[in-house]
Structures are given as structure tokens and as C-alpha cells.
Coordinates of N, CA and C in Angstrom, one line a residue:
M34 N -23.4 12.1 -2.8 CA -22.1 12.7 -3.1 C -20.9 11.7 -2.7
L35 N -20.1 11.4 -3.6 CA -19.0 10.5 -3.3 C -17.9 11.2 -2.5
K36 N -17.3 10.4 -1.6 CA -16.3 11.0 -0.8 C -14.9 10.3 -1.0
I37 N -13.8 11.0 -0.8 CA -12.5 10.4 -0.9 C -11.9 10.3 0.5
D38 N -11.4 9.1 0.8 CA -10.8 8.9 2.1 C -9.3 8.9 1.8
P39 N -8.5 9.8 2.5 CA -7.1 9.9 2.2 C -6.3 8.6 2.3
E40 N -6.6 7.8 3.4 CA -5.9 6.6 3.5 C -6.1 5.6 2.4
F41 N -7.4 5.6 1.9 CA -7.7 4.7 0.8 C -7.0 5.2 -0.5
A42 N -7.0 6.5 -0.7 CA -6.4 7.1 -1.9 C -4.9 6.9 -1.9
D43 N -4.3 6.9 -0.7 CA -2.8 6.8 -0.6 C -2.3 5.5 -1.0
Q44 N -3.2 4.4 -1.1 CA -2.7 3.1 -1.4 C -2.6 2.9 -2.9
I45 N -3.2 3.9 -3.7 CA -3.3 3.7 -5.1 C -2.1 4.5 -5.8
P46 N -1.2 3.8 -6.5 CA -0.1 4.5 -7.2 C -0.7 5.5 -8.2
P47 N -0.2 6.7 -8.1 CA -0.8 7.7 -9.0 C -0.4 7.5 -10.5
L48 N -1.3 7.9 -11.4 CA -1.0 7.8 -12.8 C 0.0 9.0 -13.2
T49 N 0.7 8.7 -14.2 CA 1.6 9.8 -14.8 C 0.6 10.8 -15.5
E50 N 1.1 11.9 -15.8 CA 0.3 12.9 -16.5 C -0.2 12.4 -17.8
E51 N 0.7 11.6 -18.5 CA 0.3 11.1 -19.8 C -0.8 10.0 -19.6
E52 N -0.6 9.2 -18.6 CA -1.7 8.1 -18.3 C -3.0 8.7 -18.0
F53 N -3.0 9.8 -17.2 CA -4.2 10.5 -16.8 C -4.9 11.1 -18.0
R54 N -4.1 11.7 -18.8 CA -4.7 12.4 -20.0 C -5.3 11.3 -21.0
Q55 N -4.6 10.2 -21.1 CA -5.1 9.1 -21.9 C -6.4 8.5 -21.4
L56 N -6.5 8.3 -20.1 CA -7.7 7.9 -19.4 C -8.9 8.9 -19.7
E57 N -8.5 10.1 -19.5 CA -9.5 11.2 -19.7 C -10.0 11.2 -21.2
A58 N -9.1 11.0 -22.1 CA -9.5 11.0 -23.5 C -10.4 9.7 -23.8
N59 N -10.1 8.6 -23.2 CA -10.9 7.4 -23.4 C -12.3 7.6 -22.9
I60 N -12.4 8.2 -21.7 CA -13.7 8.4 -21.1 C -14.5 9.3 -22.0
L61 N -13.9 10.4 -22.4 CA -14.7 11.4 -23.3 C -15.0 10.8 -24.6
S62 N -14.2 9.9 -25.1 CA -14.5 9.2 -26.4 C -15.7 8.3 -26.2
D63 N -15.7 7.6 -25.1 CA -16.8 6.6 -24.8 C -18.1 7.3 -24.5
G64 N -18.0 8.6 -24.0 CA -19.1 9.3 -23.6 C -19.7 8.9 -22.2
E65 N -19.0 8.1 -21.5 CA -19.4 7.7 -20.2 C -18.3 6.9 -19.5
V66 N -18.4 6.8 -18.2 CA -17.4 6.0 -17.4 C -17.9 4.5 -17.5
I67 N -17.2 3.7 -18.3 CA -17.7 2.3 -18.5 C -17.7 1.5 -17.2
N68 N -16.5 1.5 -16.5 CA -16.3 0.7 -15.3 C -16.9 1.5 -14.1
P69 N -17.7 0.8 -13.3 CA -18.3 1.5 -12.2 C -17.3 1.9 -11.1
I70 N -17.6 2.9 -10.4 CA -16.7 3.3 -9.3 C -17.2 2.5 -8.1
I71 N -16.2 1.8 -7.5 CA -16.6 1.0 -6.3 C -16.5 1.8 -5.1
V72 N -17.6 1.7 -4.3 CA -17.7 2.5 -3.1 C -18.0 1.6 -1.8
W73 N -17.7 2.1 -0.7 CA -18.1 1.5 0.6 C -18.6 2.6 1.5
N74 N -19.9 2.5 1.8 CA -20.6 3.5 2.6 C -20.4 4.9 2.0
G75 N -20.4 5.0 0.7 CA -20.3 6.3 0.0 C -18.9 6.8 -0.2
V76 N -17.9 6.0 0.3 CA -16.5 6.4 0.1 C -15.9 5.6 -1.0
I77 N -15.1 6.3 -1.9 CA -14.5 5.6 -3.0 C -13.5 4.6 -2.6
V78 N -13.6 3.4 -3.1 CA -12.6 2.4 -2.9 C -11.7 2.1 -4.1
D79 N -12.4 2.2 -5.3 CA -11.6 2.0 -6.5 C -12.3 3.0 -7.5
G80 N -11.4 3.8 -8.2 CA -12.0 4.7 -9.2 C -11.6 6.1 -8.9
H81 N -10.6 6.3 -8.1 CA -10.2 7.7 -7.7 C -9.8 8.5 -9.0
N82 N -9.1 7.9 -9.9 CA -8.7 8.7 -11.1 C -9.9 9.0 -12.0
R83 N -10.8 8.1 -12.1 CA -12.0 8.3 -12.8 C -12.9 9.4 -12.2
F84 N -12.9 9.4 -10.9 CA -13.6 10.5 -10.2 C -13.0 11.9 -10.4
R85 N -11.6 11.9 -10.4 CA -11.0 13.2 -10.7 C -11.4 13.7 -12.1
I86 N -11.5 12.8 -13.0 CA -11.9 13.2 -14.4 C -13.4 13.6 -14.4
L87 N -14.2 13.0 -13.6 CA -15.6 13.4 -13.5 C -15.8 14.8 -12.9
E88 N -14.8 15.1 -12.0 CA -14.9 16.5 -11.4 C -14.6 17.5 -12.5
L89 N -13.8 17.1 -13.5 CA -13.4 18.0 -14.6 C -14.5 18.0 -15.6
H90 N -15.3 16.9 -15.7 CA -16.3 16.8 -16.7 C -17.6 16.3 -16.1
P91 N -18.3 17.1 -15.3 CA -19.4 16.6 -14.5 C -20.6 16.1 -15.4
E92 N -20.6 16.4 -16.7 CA -21.7 16.0 -17.6 C -21.6 14.5 -17.9
V93 N -20.4 13.9 -17.7 CA -20.2 12.5 -18.1 C -20.9 11.6 -17.1
P94 N -21.8 10.7 -17.6 CA -22.5 9.8 -16.7 C -21.6 8.7 -16.2
Y95 N -21.9 8.2 -15.0 CA -21.2 7.1 -14.4 C -22.1 6.3 -13.5
K96 N -21.6 5.1 -13.1 CA -22.3 4.3 -12.2 C -21.4 3.9 -11.0
T97 N -22.0 3.5 -9.9 CA -21.3 3.1 -8.7 C -21.7 1.7 -8.4
F98 N -20.8 1.0 -7.7 CA -21.1 -0.4 -7.2 C -20.7 -0.4 -5.7
E99 N -21.7 -0.7 -4.9 CA -21.4 -0.7 -3.4 C -20.9 -2.1 -3.0
K100 N -19.7 -2.1 -2.4 CA -19.0 -3.3 -2.0 C -19.0 -3.4 -0.5
R101 N -19.3 -4.6 0.0 CA -19.3 -4.8 1.4 C -18.0 -5.2 2.0
F102 N -17.6 -4.5 3.1 CA -16.4 -4.8 3.9 C -16.7 -4.8 5.3
S103 N -16.0 -5.5 6.1 CA -16.2 -5.6 7.5 C -15.6 -4.4 8.3
D104 N -14.5 -3.9 7.8 CA -13.9 -2.8 8.5 C -12.9 -2.1 7.5
R105 N -12.2 -1.0 8.0 CA -11.3 -0.3 7.2 C -10.1 -1.1 6.7
S106 N -9.6 -2.0 7.6 CA -8.5 -2.8 7.3 C -8.7 -3.7 6.1
E107 N -9.9 -4.2 6.1 CA -10.3 -5.1 5.0 C -10.4 -4.3 3.7
V108 N -10.9 -3.0 3.8 CA -10.9 -2.2 2.6 C -9.5 -1.9 2.0
V109 N -8.6 -1.6 2.9 CA -7.2 -1.3 2.4 C -6.6 -2.5 1.9
A110 N -6.8 -3.7 2.5 CA -6.2 -5.0 2.0 C -6.8 -5.2 0.6
W111 N -8.1 -5.0 0.4 CA -8.7 -5.2 -0.9 C -8.1 -4.3 -2.0
I112 N -7.9 -3.0 -1.6 CA -7.3 -2.0 -2.5 C -5.9 -2.5 -3.0
C113 N -5.1 -2.9 -2.0 CA -3.8 -3.4 -2.3 C -3.8 -4.5 -3.3
K114 N -4.6 -5.5 -3.0 CA -4.7 -6.7 -3.9 C -5.2 -6.3 -5.3
N115 N -6.1 -5.4 -5.3 CA -6.6 -4.9 -6.6 C -5.5 -4.2 -7.4
Q116 N -4.7 -3.3 -6.7 CA -3.7 -2.6 -7.4 C -2.5 -3.5 -7.8
L117 N -2.3 -4.6 -7.1 CA -1.2 -5.5 -7.4 C -1.5 -6.2 -8.7
G118 N -2.7 -6.1 -9.3 CA -3.0 -6.6 -10.6 C -2.5 -5.8 -11.7
R119 N -2.1 -4.5 -11.4 CA -1.6 -3.6 -12.4 C -0.2 -4.1 -13.0
R120 N 0.1 -3.8 -14.2 CA 1.3 -4.2 -14.8 C 2.4 -3.2 -14.7
N121 N 2.0 -1.9 -14.5 CA 3.0 -0.9 -14.5 C 3.5 -0.4 -13.2
L122 N 3.5 -1.3 -12.2 CA 4.0 -0.9 -10.9 C 5.5 -0.9 -10.8
T123 N 6.1 0.0 -10.1 CA 7.5 0.0 -9.8 C 7.8 -1.1 -8.8
P124 N 9.1 -1.5 -8.7 CA 9.4 -2.5 -7.7 C 9.0 -2.0 -6.3
E125 N 9.2 -0.7 -6.0 CA 8.9 -0.2 -4.7 C 7.4 -0.2 -4.5
Q126 N 6.6 0.1 -5.5 CA 5.2 0.1 -5.3 C 4.7 -1.3 -5.0
R127 N 5.2 -2.2 -5.7 CA 4.8 -3.6 -5.5 C 5.1 -4.1 -4.1
K128 N 6.3 -3.8 -3.7 CA 6.8 -4.2 -2.3 C 5.9 -3.6 -1.3
Y129 N 5.6 -2.3 -1.5 CA 4.8 -1.5 -0.5 C 3.4 -2.1 -0.4
L130 N 2.8 -2.4 -1.6 CA 1.4 -2.9 -1.6 C 1.3 -4.3 -1.0
I131 N 2.3 -5.2 -1.3 CA 2.4 -6.5 -0.6 C 2.5 -6.4 0.9
G132 N 3.3 -5.5 1.3 CA 3.5 -5.3 2.8 C 2.2 -4.8 3.4
K133 N 1.6 -3.8 2.7 CA 0.3 -3.3 3.3 C -0.8 -4.3 3.3
Q134 N -0.9 -5.1 2.2 CA -1.9 -6.1 2.1 C -1.7 -7.1 3.3
Y135 N -0.5 -7.5 3.6 CA -0.3 -8.4 4.7 C -0.7 -7.8 6.0
G136 N -0.2 -6.6 6.2 CA -0.5 -5.9 7.5 C -2.0 -5.7 7.7
M137 N -2.7 -5.3 6.7 CA -4.2 -5.1 6.8 C -5.0 -6.4 6.9
E138 N -4.6 -7.4 6.2 CA -5.3 -8.7 6.3 C -5.1 -9.3 7.7
K139 N -3.9 -9.1 8.2 CA -3.5 -9.6 9.5 C -4.4 -8.9 10.5
A140 N -4.5 -7.6 10.4 CA -5.3 -6.8 11.3 C -6.8 -7.1 11.2
S141 N -7.3 -7.3 10.0 CA -8.7 -7.5 9.8 C -9.2 -8.9 10.1
Y142 N -8.4 -9.9 9.6 CA -8.9 -11.3 9.7 C -8.2 -12.1 10.7
G143 N -6.9 -12.0 10.9 CA -6.1 -12.8 11.8 C -5.9 -12.3 13.1
G144 N -5.6 -11.0 13.2 CA -5.2 -10.4 14.5 C -3.9 -11.0 15.0
D145 N -3.7 -10.9 16.3 CA -2.5 -11.4 16.9 C -2.7 -12.9 17.3
R146 N -2.0 -13.7 16.7 CA -2.2 -15.2 16.9 C -1.8 -15.6 18.3
K147 N -1.1 -14.7 19.0 CA -0.8 -15.0 20.4 C -1.9 -14.5 21.4
S148 N -2.8 -13.7 20.8 CA -3.8 -13.1 21.6 C -4.8 -14.1 22.3
Q149 N -5.2 -13.7 23.5 CA -6.2 -14.6 24.2 C -7.6 -14.0 24.0
E150 N -7.8 -13.0 23.2 CA -9.1 -12.4 23.0 C -10.0 -13.3 22.4
A151 N -11.3 -13.0 22.6 CA -12.4 -14.0 22.1 C -12.3 -14.2 20.6
K152 N -11.8 -13.2 19.8 CA -11.8 -13.3 18.4 C -10.9 -14.5 17.9
S153 N -10.0 -14.9 18.8 CA -9.1 -16.0 18.5 C -9.6 -17.3 18.9
S154 N -10.8 -17.4 19.4 CA -11.3 -18.6 19.9 C -12.3 -19.2 19.0
S155 N -12.6 -20.5 19.2 CA -13.5 -21.2 18.4 C -15.0 -20.7 18.5
Q156 N -15.3 -20.1 19.6 CA -16.7 -19.7 19.8 C -17.1 -18.6 18.8
N157 N -16.1 -17.9 18.2 CA -16.5 -16.9 17.2 C -16.2 -17.5 15.8
G158 N -16.3 -18.8 15.7 CA -16.2 -19.4 14.3 C -14.8 -19.5 13.8
N159 N -13.8 -19.5 14.7 CA -12.4 -19.7 14.3 C -12.0 -18.8 13.3
L160 N -12.1 -17.4 13.6 CA -11.8 -16.4 12.6 C -10.4 -16.5 12.0
I161 N -9.5 -17.1 12.8 CA -8.1 -17.2 12.4 C -7.9 -18.4 11.5
S162 N -7.5 -18.2 10.3 CA -7.4 -19.4 9.4 C -6.3 -20.3 9.8
D163 N -6.4 -21.5 9.4 CA -5.3 -22.5 9.6 C -4.0 -22.1 8.9
Q164 N -4.2 -21.4 7.7 CA -3.1 -20.9 6.9 C -2.6 -19.6 7.5
K165 N -1.3 -19.4 7.7 CA -0.8 -18.1 8.2 C -1.1 -17.1 7.2
T166 N -1.4 -15.9 7.6 CA -1.7 -14.8 6.7 C -0.5 -14.5 5.8
C167 N 0.7 -14.5 6.3 CA 1.9 -14.2 5.5 C 2.0 -15.3 4.4
E168 N 1.7 -16.5 4.7 CA 1.8 -17.6 3.6 C 0.7 -17.4 2.6
K169 N -0.5 -17.0 3.0 CA -1.5 -16.7 2.1 C -1.2 -15.6 1.1
V170 N -0.7 -14.5 1.7 CA -0.3 -13.3 0.8 C 0.9 -13.7 -0.1
A171 N 1.8 -14.5 0.4 CA 3.0 -14.9 -0.4 C 2.5 -15.7 -1.6
K172 N 1.6 -16.7 -1.4 CA 1.1 -17.5 -2.4 C 0.4 -16.7 -3.5
E173 N -0.5 -15.7 -3.0 CA -1.2 -14.9 -4.0 C -0.3 -14.0 -4.9
N174 N 0.8 -13.6 -4.3 CA 1.7 -12.7 -5.0 C 3.0 -13.4 -5.6
H175 N 3.0 -14.7 -5.4 CA 4.1 -15.5 -6.0 C 5.5 -15.0 -5.5
V176 N 5.5 -14.8 -4.2 CA 6.8 -14.5 -3.5 C 6.9 -15.4 -2.3
S177 N 8.1 -15.3 -1.6 CA 8.3 -16.1 -0.4 C 7.6 -15.4 0.8
K178 N 7.5 -16.2 1.9 CA 6.9 -15.7 3.1 C 7.8 -14.7 3.7
N179 N 9.1 -14.9 3.7 CA 10.0 -13.9 4.2 C 10.0 -12.6 3.5
Y180 N 9.7 -12.7 2.2 CA 9.6 -11.4 1.4 C 8.4 -10.6 1.9
V181 N 7.3 -11.3 2.2 CA 6.1 -10.6 2.6 C 6.4 -9.9 3.9
I182 N 7.0 -10.6 4.9 CA 7.3 -10.0 6.2 C 8.2 -8.8 6.0
R183 N 9.3 -8.9 5.2 CA 10.2 -7.8 4.9 C 9.4 -6.6 4.3
A184 N 8.5 -7.0 3.4 CA 7.7 -5.9 2.7 C 6.8 -5.2 3.7
N185 N 6.4 -5.9 4.7 CA 5.6 -5.3 5.7 C 6.4 -4.3 6.6
H186 N 7.6 -4.6 6.9 CA 8.5 -3.7 7.6 C 8.7 -2.5 6.7
Y187 N 9.0 -2.7 5.4 CA 9.2 -1.6 4.5 C 8.0 -0.7 4.4
A188 N 6.8 -1.3 4.3 CA 5.6 -0.4 4.2 C 5.4 0.4 5.4
N189 N 5.7 -0.2 6.6 CA 5.5 0.6 7.8 C 6.5 1.7 7.9
G190 N 7.7 1.5 7.3 CA 8.7 2.6 7.3 C 8.3 3.7 6.3
V191 N 7.8 3.3 5.2 CA 7.4 4.3 4.2 C 6.2 5.1 4.8
D192 N 5.3 4.5 5.5 CA 4.2 5.3 6.0 C 4.7 6.2 7.2
A193 N 5.6 5.7 8.0 CA 6.1 6.5 9.1 C 6.9 7.7 8.5
A194 N 7.6 7.5 7.4 CA 8.4 8.6 6.8 C 7.4 9.6 6.2
E195 N 6.3 9.1 5.6 CA 5.3 10.0 5.0 C 4.6 10.9 6.1
E196 N 4.3 10.3 7.2 CA 3.7 11.0 8.3 C 4.7 12.1 8.9
A197 N 6.0 11.8 8.9 CA 6.9 12.7 9.4 C 7.3 13.8 8.4
V198 N 7.4 13.4 7.2 CA 7.7 14.4 6.1 C 6.8 14.1 4.9
P199 N 5.7 14.8 4.8 CA 4.8 14.6 3.7 C 5.4 14.7 2.3
G200 N 5.1 13.8 1.5 CA 5.7 13.7 0.1 C 6.8 12.7 0.0
T201 N 7.2 12.1 1.1 CA 8.3 11.1 1.1 C 7.8 9.8 0.5
R202 N 6.6 9.4 0.7 CA 6.0 8.2 0.2 C 6.1 8.2 -1.3
Q203 N 5.6 9.3 -1.9 CA 5.5 9.4 -3.4 C 7.0 9.4 -4.0
D204 N 7.9 10.0 -3.3 CA 9.3 10.1 -3.8 C 9.9 8.7 -3.8
I205 N 9.6 7.9 -2.7 CA 10.1 6.5 -2.6 C 9.5 5.6 -3.6
L206 N 8.1 5.6 -3.7 CA 7.4 4.6 -4.5 C 7.5 4.9 -6.0
S207 N 7.8 6.2 -6.3 CA 8.0 6.5 -7.8 C 9.4 6.2 -8.2
G208 N 10.3 6.0 -7.2 CA 11.7 5.7 -7.6 C 12.6 7.0 -7.6
K209 N 12.0 8.1 -7.3 CA 12.7 9.4 -7.3 C 13.9 9.3 -6.3
I210 N 13.7 8.7 -5.2 CA 14.8 8.3 -4.3 C 14.7 6.8 -4.0
C211 N 15.9 6.2 -3.8 CA 15.9 4.8 -3.6 C 16.7 4.4 -2.4
P212 N 16.2 4.7 -1.2 CA 17.0 4.4 0.0 C 17.0 2.9 0.2
V213 N 18.0 2.3 0.9 CA 18.0 0.9 1.2 C 16.9 0.6 2.2
D214 N 16.4 -0.6 2.1 CA 15.3 -1.0 2.9 C 15.5 -0.8 4.4
A215 N 16.8 -1.0 4.9 CA 17.0 -0.9 6.3 C 16.8 0.5 6.8
A216 N 17.2 1.5 5.9 CA 17.0 2.9 6.3 C 15.5 3.3 6.3
V217 N 14.8 2.7 5.4 CA 13.3 2.9 5.4 C 12.7 2.3 6.7
Q218 N 13.0 1.1 7.0 CA 12.5 0.4 8.1 C 12.8 1.1 9.4
A219 N 14.0 1.7 9.5 CA 14.4 2.4 10.7 C 13.5 3.6 11.1
V220 N 12.9 4.2 10.1 CA 12.0 5.3 10.5 C 10.8 4.8 11.4
A221 N 10.2 3.7 11.0 CA 9.1 3.2 11.8 C 9.6 2.7 13.2
Q222 N 10.8 2.2 13.3 CA 11.3 1.7 14.6 C 11.7 2.8 15.5
A223 N 12.0 4.0 15.0 CA 12.5 5.1 15.9 C 11.4 5.8 16.7
P224 N 11.8 6.4 17.8 CA 10.8 7.2 18.5 C 10.2 8.3 17.7
P225 N 9.0 8.7 17.9 CA 8.3 9.7 17.0 C 9.2 11.0 16.9
E226 N 9.9 11.4 17.9 CA 10.6 12.7 17.8 C 11.8 12.6 16.9
E227 N 12.2 11.4 16.6 CA 13.4 11.2 15.7 C 13.1 10.9 14.2
R228 N 11.8 10.7 14.0 CA 11.4 10.2 12.6 C 11.6 11.3 11.5
E229 N 11.4 12.5 11.9 CA 11.5 13.6 10.8 C 12.9 13.6 10.3
A230 N 13.9 13.5 11.2 CA 15.3 13.5 10.8 C 15.7 12.3 10.0
L231 N 15.2 11.2 10.4 CA 15.4 9.9 9.7 C 14.8 9.9 8.3
A232 N 13.5 10.5 8.2 CA 12.9 10.6 6.9 C 13.6 11.5 6.0
N233 N 14.1 12.6 6.5 CA 14.9 13.5 5.6 C 16.2 12.8 5.2
H234 N 16.8 12.0 6.1 CA 18.0 11.3 5.8 C 17.9 10.3 4.6
L235 N 16.6 9.9 4.4 CA 16.4 8.9 3.3 C 16.8 9.5 1.9
R236 N 16.9 10.8 1.8 CA 17.3 11.5 0.6 C 18.8 11.6 0.4
D237 N 19.6 11.3 1.5 CA 21.0 11.4 1.4 C 21.7 10.4 0.5
P238 N 22.7 10.7 -0.3 CA 23.3 9.8 -1.2 C 23.9 8.5 -0.5
E239 N 24.2 8.7 0.8 CA 24.8 7.5 1.5 C 23.9 6.4 1.8
V240 N 22.6 6.6 1.7 CA 21.6 5.5 1.9 C 20.9 5.1 0.7
Q241 N 21.3 5.6 -0.5 CA 20.7 5.3 -1.8 C 21.3 4.0 -2.3
R242 N 20.5 3.1 -2.8 CA 20.9 1.8 -3.3 C 22.0 2.0 -4.4
R243 N 21.8 2.9 -5.3 CA 22.7 3.0 -6.4 C 24.0 3.7 -6.1
G244 N 24.0 4.3 -4.9 CA 25.2 5.0 -4.5 C 26.0 4.4 -3.3
K245 N 25.7 3.2 -3.0 CA 26.3 2.6 -1.8 C 27.0 1.2 -2.1
P246 N 28.2 1.0 -1.7 CA 28.8 -0.3 -1.9 C 28.0 -1.4 -1.4
R247 N 27.9 -2.5 -2.2 CA 27.1 -3.7 -1.8 C 27.4 -4.2 -0.4
S248 N 28.7 -4.3 -0.1 CA 29.1 -4.8 1.2 C 28.6 -3.9 2.4
E249 N 28.5 -2.6 2.1 CA 28.0 -1.7 3.2 C 26.5 -1.8 3.3
I250 N 25.8 -2.1 2.2 CA 24.4 -2.3 2.3 C 24.1 -3.5 3.1
K251 N 24.8 -4.6 2.9 CA 24.6 -5.8 3.6 C 24.9 -5.6 5.1
R252 N 25.9 -4.9 5.4 CA 26.3 -4.6 6.8 C 25.2 -3.8 7.5
T253 N 24.7 -2.8 6.8 CA 23.7 -2.0 7.4 C 22.4 -2.8 7.7
Q254 N 22.0 -3.6 6.7 CA 20.8 -4.4 6.8 C 20.9 -5.4 8.0
S255 N 22.1 -6.0 8.1 CA 22.3 -7.0 9.2 C 22.3 -6.3 10.6
E256 N 22.8 -5.1 10.6 CA 22.8 -4.4 11.9 C 21.4 -3.9 12.4
R257 N 20.6 -3.6 11.4 CA 19.3 -2.9 11.7 C 18.1 -3.6 11.3
Q258 N 18.3 -4.9 10.9 CA 17.1 -5.7 10.5 C 16.2 -6.0 11.7
P259 N 14.9 -5.6 11.7 CA 14.1 -5.9 12.8 C 13.7 -7.4 12.9
E260 N 13.2 -7.7 14.1 CA 12.8 -9.1 14.3 C 11.5 -9.3 13.5
E261 N 11.2 -10.5 13.0 CA 10.0 -10.7 12.2 C 8.9 -11.0 13.2
P262 N 7.7 -10.3 12.9 CA 6.6 -10.5 13.8 C 5.9 -11.8 13.6
A263 N 5.1 -12.3 14.6 CA 4.4 -13.5 14.4 C 3.3 -13.2 13.3
P264 N 3.2 -14.1 12.3 CA 2.2 -13.9 11.3 C 0.8 -13.8 11.8

């Protein structure tokens, strides 16, 4: 029995109702799910929408492909990279996925470059690559290193806002609300007891990109821009 992990599923931008119905029609027309559902230890890694359709049409045959990963961080990084190949991403979705990819790859492969733990030493095969993680992710996605770091701050803010007020992630990534990056980042930087208020504040017109003077956006970002972490 295939399982859905909420964290893995949350990294996948949802299909619109029209897109979902078109995928359903294609599968029913083919009489099977042509592309295998990718799994890790029985948990779906890619194919969540196909699985939803299979739940509606259990008679449709399908196949799975077991993919090997070292840990959960590597799974999430792979999901993000895979989703970044889609053409219909919103700018917010793309930025979020790049930020998550960087954060997860850093956690899974690089760790803390300042750490003195054994995983950073040559006795473990030099797990930390000569190329910085942020530079690698930047090259893969054709963006600058600084964009990757800012995207990571943004993704952390989106996740913190979602944890504080469920549904906020979808509203941001779908473009339903468009808060300035500084306001999003501030949620993750705040103490836990303040995050719900800040997450709700993301819906206020005063922090929306389209409703705020350009000079004020720049001032807010400069006042609240966090320090960049070591890649």
C-alpha cells in the first residue's frame, strides 16, 4: 500500500482543477498510468496527483519505481529539483522550490561548513564538495548565488507561516496574496509566539507588492534583511 508523506506532498505545486481533470482524462484514455509512481520505502516521492486519480479509479493499472535516497532531506531536494523542471510554475513557486532545494541539499550533503563533526572530515570521504552548495544550486537553476540564498530565507518564511496559519503557503505560492519578501522572511525570524500574528499580517494590503510604494519596499527590505548563512 502506497503512503503519502505530508512534507513530501507539500513540495509539489498543486494542479488546477482543469489540469487535474485533463490528467485524469489522459489516464483513462490510455487505460493505465504510463509513468511509474516513484517511491522511497513505500512512500510516494513523485506521482501524488496520479495516485489521487488511482484512488478514484482503482481499476486502472500502474507501476512503481523504488528510488534510493540517503535521508529525508535528500528526498525533498530531489522533489524540488524535479518540480523545477515544470513550465507552469508561478514566480513564487519557483523561488520557494529553489530555496528548499538549497536548504535540503545543504542539510543532506554539505551540512555546516564550519562544523567540526566527523562528517566534515576527510576520513568520511570528504562529503562536503569543493563547490559550495549555493553555487551548485545557482548553476542548475540559472540564477545567482545571492538569489539562491534569498530564496532559502523566503522558503523558510513560507514554511513558518504555514505552520503558524495553515493554508498560508498555498495562498502565497498560488499568487493569491503577494507579500514582500521581507515580510515573509520575518515570520521565520520571529519567536514562535509571534509567528501567527505575522503570518496573518501577510494578507494585509500594506505588505503586498502591488499595493506598496517601491521606495517603501526597498526600505523595509533593507531594515529587515537577514544575514546570509554560510553555504
